[in-house]
Short mmCIF file of C-alpha atoms in Angstrom, two decimals:
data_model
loop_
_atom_site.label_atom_id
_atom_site.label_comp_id
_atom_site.label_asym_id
_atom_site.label_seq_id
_atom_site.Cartn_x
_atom_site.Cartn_y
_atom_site.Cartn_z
CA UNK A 23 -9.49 -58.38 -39.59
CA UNK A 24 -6.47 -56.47 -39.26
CA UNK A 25 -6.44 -53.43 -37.40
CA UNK A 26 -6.73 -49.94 -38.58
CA UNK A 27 -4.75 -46.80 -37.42
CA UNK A 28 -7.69 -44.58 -36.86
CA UNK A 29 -9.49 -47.34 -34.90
CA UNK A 30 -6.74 -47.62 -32.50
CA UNK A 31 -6.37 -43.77 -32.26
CA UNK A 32 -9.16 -41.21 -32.66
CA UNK A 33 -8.98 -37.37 -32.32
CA UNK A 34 -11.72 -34.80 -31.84
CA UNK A 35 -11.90 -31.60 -31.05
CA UNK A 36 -12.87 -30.69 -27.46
CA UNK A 37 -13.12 -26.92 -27.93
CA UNK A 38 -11.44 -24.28 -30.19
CA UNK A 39 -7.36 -24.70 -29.49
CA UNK A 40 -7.66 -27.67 -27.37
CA UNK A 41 -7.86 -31.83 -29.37
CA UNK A 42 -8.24 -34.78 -27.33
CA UNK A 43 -6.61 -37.68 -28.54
CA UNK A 44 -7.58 -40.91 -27.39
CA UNK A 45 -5.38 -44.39 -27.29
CA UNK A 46 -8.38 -47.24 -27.62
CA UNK A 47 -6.10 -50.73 -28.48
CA UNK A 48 -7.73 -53.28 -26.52
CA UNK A 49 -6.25 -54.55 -23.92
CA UNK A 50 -3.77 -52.86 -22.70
CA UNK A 51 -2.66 -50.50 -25.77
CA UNK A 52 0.26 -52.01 -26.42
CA UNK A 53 2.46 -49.58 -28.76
CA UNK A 54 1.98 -52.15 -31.72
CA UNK A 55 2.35 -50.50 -35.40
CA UNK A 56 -1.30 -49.35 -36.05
CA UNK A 57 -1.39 -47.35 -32.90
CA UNK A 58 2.06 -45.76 -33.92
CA UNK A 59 0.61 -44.95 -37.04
CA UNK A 60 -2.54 -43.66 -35.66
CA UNK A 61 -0.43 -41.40 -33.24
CA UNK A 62 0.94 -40.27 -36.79
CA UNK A 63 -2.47 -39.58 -37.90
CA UNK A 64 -3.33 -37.44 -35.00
CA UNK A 65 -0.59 -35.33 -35.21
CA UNK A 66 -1.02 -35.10 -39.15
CA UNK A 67 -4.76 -33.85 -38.33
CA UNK A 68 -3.78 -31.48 -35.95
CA UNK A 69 -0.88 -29.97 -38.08
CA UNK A 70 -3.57 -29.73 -40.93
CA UNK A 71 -5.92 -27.92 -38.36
CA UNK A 72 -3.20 -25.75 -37.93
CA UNK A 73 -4.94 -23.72 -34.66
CA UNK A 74 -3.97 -26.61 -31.90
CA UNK A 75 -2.85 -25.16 -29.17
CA UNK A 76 -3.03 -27.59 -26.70
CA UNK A 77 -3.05 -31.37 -27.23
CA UNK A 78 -4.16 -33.92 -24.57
CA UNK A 79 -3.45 -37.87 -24.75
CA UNK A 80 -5.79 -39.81 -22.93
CA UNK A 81 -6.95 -43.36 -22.90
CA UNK A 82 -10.44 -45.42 -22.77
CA UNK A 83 -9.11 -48.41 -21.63
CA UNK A 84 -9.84 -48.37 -18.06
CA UNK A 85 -6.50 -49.21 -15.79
CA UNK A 86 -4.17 -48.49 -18.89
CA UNK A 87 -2.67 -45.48 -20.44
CA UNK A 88 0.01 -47.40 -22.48
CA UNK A 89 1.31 -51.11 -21.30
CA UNK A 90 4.51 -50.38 -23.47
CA UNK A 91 5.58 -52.18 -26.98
CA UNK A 92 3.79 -54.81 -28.38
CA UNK A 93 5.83 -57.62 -26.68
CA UNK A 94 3.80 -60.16 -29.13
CA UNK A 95 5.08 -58.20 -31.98
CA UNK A 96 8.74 -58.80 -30.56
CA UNK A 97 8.48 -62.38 -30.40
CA UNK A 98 8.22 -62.47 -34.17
CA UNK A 99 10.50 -60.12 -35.19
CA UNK A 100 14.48 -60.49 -36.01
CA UNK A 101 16.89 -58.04 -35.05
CA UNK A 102 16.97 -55.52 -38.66
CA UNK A 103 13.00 -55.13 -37.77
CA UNK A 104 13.31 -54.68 -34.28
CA UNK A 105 15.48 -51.66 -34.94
CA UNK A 106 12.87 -50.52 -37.25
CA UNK A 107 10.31 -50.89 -34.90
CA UNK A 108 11.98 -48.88 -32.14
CA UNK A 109 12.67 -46.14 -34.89
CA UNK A 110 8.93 -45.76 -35.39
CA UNK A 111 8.17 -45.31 -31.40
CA UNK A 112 11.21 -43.08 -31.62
CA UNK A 113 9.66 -41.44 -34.04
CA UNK A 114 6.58 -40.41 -32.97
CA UNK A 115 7.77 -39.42 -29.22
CA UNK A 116 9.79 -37.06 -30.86
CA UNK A 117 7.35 -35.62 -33.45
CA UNK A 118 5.74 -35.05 -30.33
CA UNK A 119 8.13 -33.71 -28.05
CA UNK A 120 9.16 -31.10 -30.77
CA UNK A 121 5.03 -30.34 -32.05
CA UNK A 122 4.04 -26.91 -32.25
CA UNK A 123 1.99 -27.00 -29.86
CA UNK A 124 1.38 -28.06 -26.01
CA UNK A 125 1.03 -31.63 -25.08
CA UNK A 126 -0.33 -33.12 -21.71
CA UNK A 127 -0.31 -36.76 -20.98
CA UNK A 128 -3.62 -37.86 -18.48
CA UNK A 129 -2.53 -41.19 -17.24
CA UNK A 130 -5.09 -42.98 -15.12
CA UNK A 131 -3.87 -46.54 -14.99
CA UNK A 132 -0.15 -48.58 -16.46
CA UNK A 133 2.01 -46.23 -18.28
CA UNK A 134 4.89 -48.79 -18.59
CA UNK A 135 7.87 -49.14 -20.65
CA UNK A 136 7.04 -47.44 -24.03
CA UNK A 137 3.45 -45.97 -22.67
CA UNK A 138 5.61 -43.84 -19.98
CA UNK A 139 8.05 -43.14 -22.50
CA UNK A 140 5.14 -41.61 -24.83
CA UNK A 141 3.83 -39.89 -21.80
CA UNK A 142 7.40 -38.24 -21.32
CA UNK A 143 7.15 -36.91 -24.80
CA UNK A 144 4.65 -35.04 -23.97
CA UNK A 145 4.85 -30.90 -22.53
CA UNK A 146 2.77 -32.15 -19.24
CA UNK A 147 1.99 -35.05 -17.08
CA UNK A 148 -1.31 -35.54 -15.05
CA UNK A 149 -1.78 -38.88 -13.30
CA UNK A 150 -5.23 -40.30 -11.66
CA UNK A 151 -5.66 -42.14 -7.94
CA UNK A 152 -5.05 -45.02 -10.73
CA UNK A 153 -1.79 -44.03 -12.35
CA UNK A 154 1.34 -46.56 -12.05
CA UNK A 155 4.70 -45.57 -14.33
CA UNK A 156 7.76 -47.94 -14.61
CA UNK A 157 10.09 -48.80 -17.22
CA UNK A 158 10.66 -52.65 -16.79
CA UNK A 159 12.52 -52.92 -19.61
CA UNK A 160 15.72 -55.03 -17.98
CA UNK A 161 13.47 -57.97 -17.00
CA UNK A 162 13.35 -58.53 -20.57
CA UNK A 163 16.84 -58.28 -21.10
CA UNK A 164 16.68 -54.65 -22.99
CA UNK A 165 16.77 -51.35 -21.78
CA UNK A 166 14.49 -48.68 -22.68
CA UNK A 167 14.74 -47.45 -26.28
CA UNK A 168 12.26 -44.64 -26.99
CA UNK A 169 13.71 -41.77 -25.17
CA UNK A 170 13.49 -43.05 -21.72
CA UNK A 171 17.10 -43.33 -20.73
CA UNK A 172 17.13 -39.73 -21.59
CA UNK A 173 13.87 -38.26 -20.60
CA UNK A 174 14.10 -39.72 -17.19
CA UNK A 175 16.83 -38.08 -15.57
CA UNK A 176 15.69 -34.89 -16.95
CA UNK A 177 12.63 -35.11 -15.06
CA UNK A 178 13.45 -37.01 -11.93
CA UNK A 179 17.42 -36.45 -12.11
CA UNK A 180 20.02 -39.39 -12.23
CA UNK A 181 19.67 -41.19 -9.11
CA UNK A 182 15.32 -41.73 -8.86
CA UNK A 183 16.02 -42.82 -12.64
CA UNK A 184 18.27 -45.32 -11.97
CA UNK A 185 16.38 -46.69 -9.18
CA UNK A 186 13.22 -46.50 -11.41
CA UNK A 187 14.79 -48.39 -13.81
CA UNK A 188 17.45 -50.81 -12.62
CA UNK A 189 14.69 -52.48 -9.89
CA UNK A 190 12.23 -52.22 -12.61
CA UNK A 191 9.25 -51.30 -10.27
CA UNK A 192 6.29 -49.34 -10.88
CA UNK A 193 5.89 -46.13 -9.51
CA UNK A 194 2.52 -44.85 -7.50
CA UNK A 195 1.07 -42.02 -9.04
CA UNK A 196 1.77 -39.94 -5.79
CA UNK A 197 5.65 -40.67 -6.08
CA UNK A 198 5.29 -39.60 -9.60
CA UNK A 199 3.73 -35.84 -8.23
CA UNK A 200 6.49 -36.26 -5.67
CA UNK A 201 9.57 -36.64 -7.56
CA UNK A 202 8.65 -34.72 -10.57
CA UNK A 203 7.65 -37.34 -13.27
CA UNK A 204 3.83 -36.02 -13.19
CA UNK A 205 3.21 -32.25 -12.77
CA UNK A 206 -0.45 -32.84 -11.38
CA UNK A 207 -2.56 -34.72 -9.82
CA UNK A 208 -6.01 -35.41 -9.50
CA UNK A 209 -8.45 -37.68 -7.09
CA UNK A 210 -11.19 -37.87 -10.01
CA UNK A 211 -10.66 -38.34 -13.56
CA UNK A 212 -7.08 -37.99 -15.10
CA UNK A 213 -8.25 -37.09 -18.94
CA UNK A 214 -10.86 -34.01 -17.61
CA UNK A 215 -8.14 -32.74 -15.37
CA UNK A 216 -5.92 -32.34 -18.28
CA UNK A 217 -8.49 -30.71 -20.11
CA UNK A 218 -9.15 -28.49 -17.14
CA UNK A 219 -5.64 -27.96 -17.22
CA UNK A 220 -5.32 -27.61 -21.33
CA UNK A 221 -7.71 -24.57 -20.76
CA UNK A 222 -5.09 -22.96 -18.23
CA UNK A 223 -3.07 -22.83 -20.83
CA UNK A 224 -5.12 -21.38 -24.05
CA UNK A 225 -4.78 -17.78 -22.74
CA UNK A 226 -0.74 -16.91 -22.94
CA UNK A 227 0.65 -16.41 -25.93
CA UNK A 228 1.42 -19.44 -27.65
CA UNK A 229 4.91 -18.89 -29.09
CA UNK A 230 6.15 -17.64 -25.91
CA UNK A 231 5.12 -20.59 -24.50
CA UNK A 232 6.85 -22.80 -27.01
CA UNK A 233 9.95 -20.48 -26.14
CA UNK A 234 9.55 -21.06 -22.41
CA UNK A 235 9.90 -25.00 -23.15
CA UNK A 236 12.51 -24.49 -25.87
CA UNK A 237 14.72 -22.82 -23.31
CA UNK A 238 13.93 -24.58 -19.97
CA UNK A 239 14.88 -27.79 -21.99
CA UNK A 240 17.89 -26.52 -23.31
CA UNK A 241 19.25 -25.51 -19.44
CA UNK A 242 20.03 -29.18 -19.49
CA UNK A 243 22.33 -29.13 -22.45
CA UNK A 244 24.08 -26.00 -21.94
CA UNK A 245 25.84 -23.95 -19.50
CA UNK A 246 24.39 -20.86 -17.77
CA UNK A 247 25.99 -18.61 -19.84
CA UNK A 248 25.00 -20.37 -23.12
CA UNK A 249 21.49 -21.07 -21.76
CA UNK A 250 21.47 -17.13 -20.60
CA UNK A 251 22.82 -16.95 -24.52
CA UNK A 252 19.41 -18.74 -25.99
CA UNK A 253 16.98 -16.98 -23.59
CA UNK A 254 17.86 -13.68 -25.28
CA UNK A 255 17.58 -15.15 -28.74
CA UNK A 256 14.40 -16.34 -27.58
CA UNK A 257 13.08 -13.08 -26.49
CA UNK A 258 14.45 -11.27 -29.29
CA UNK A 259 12.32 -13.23 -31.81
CA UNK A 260 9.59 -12.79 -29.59
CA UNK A 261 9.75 -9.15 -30.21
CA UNK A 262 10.51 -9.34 -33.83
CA UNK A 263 7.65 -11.52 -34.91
CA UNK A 264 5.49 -9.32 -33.19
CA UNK A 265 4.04 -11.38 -30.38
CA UNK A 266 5.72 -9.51 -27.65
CA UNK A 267 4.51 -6.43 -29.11
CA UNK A 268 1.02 -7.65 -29.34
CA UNK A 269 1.08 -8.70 -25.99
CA UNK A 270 2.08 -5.15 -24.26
CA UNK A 271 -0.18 -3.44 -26.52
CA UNK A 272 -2.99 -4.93 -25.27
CA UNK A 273 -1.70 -4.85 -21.34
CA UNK A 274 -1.28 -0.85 -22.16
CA UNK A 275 -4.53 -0.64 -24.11
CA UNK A 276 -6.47 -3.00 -21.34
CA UNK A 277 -7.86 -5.26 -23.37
CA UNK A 278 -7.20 -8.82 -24.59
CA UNK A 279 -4.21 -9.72 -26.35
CA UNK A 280 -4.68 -11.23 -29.93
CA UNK A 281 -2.06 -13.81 -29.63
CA UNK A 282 -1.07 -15.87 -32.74
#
């Protein structure tokens, strides 16, 4: 029976602002099409919902977040459909990357080639005791194709990327914490520390958040005058969508802000 997008990936709501999304593609959640599709779905639910703030990928397949793309799928394809196949993960890491809300990643277990790249999408990182991350990609002749050659470096900078990927080896989840690639990390359960650490997040102010991002990634792009340039634009729509004024109201008026 072939498989079904929402059988792959499910959604739920874990509390009001927060979803937990949940890769289940037995055995290793290979990035294969109905689990690219079912990512789709996810995100389709949540924009629908339309009151996500904080979105956390997690997996039930115990020692994998994401083994990478469906190397089976590979084997059978020719080269027209293989670069239709890497548009699709394309695709979906950066319908994620650029959602309108927060992501976080909770990798306990493989996040390799395409799973890491997925992971890197995401706002956040938080690894478990069990959490390895690699991008073997040149053992099979390719290099990675989903954002990785880019996300990388902007996380680890140029040289721990290149030695990440060139030797192909997987990385411990306490390198990860140490050289930037995971933000936290947990001795017990990867997914509940994410959630722990969606509900850090559910108080701020939303949009400002989404600026904050917006203009941290930018820094890489642009030079500190033109990144000084967007941090004002930033704060000036801030102010004239209301949000900012929202937000010192209420620290004035000592009470709690009633953020968008």
């Amino acid at each position: 029976m072939a498989e079904r997008a929402q059988d792959v990936v499910t959604w739920e709501t874990v509390e009001p602002g927060i979803t937990a999304v949940t890769l289940r593609r037995p055995p290793a959640n290979a990035l294969g099409i109905p689990l690219l599709d079912g990512m789709h779905l996810a995100m389709d639910a949540a924009e629908k919902a339309g009151d996500v703030k904080v979105m956390v990928i997690g997996s039930a397949l115990p020692g994998f977040f994401a083994a990478g793309a469906d190397i089976k799928h590979l084997s059978t394809i020719d080269a027209e459909t293989f670069t239709a196949y890497g548009d699709r993960m394309r695709a979906v890491n950066d319908r994620l990357a650029a959602s309108p809300w927060l992501s976080i990643a909770a990798v306990d277990g493989v996040a390799l080639g395409g799973g890491l790249e997925l992971a890197m999408a995401c706002t956040l990182r938080v690894a478990g005791p069990g959490g390895r991350f690699g991008l073997p990609e040149v053992k099979l002749g390719l290099i990675p194709g989903a954002g990785g050659t880019q996300r990388l470096p902007r996380l680890v900078g140029r040289g721990r990327a290149l030695d990440i990927m060139l030797t192909a080896r997987q990385v411990s989840a306490e390198e990860a914490y140490r050289i930037g690639l995971v933000d936290r990390l947990t001795d017990g359960d990867a997914t509940e520390a994410a959630l722990t650490f969606a509900r850090e997040l559910l108080g701020p102010s939303l949009p400002a958040q989404l600026s904050v991002v917006r203009t941290v990634d930018a820094a890489f792009d642009l030079s500190l005058a033109e990144g000084t340039r967007y941090e004002v634009e930033q704060i000036q729509a801030l102010f004239e969508d209301g949000e900012a004024a929202e937000g010192i109201s209420a620290f004035v008026g000592k009470r709690k802000p009633q953020f968008r």
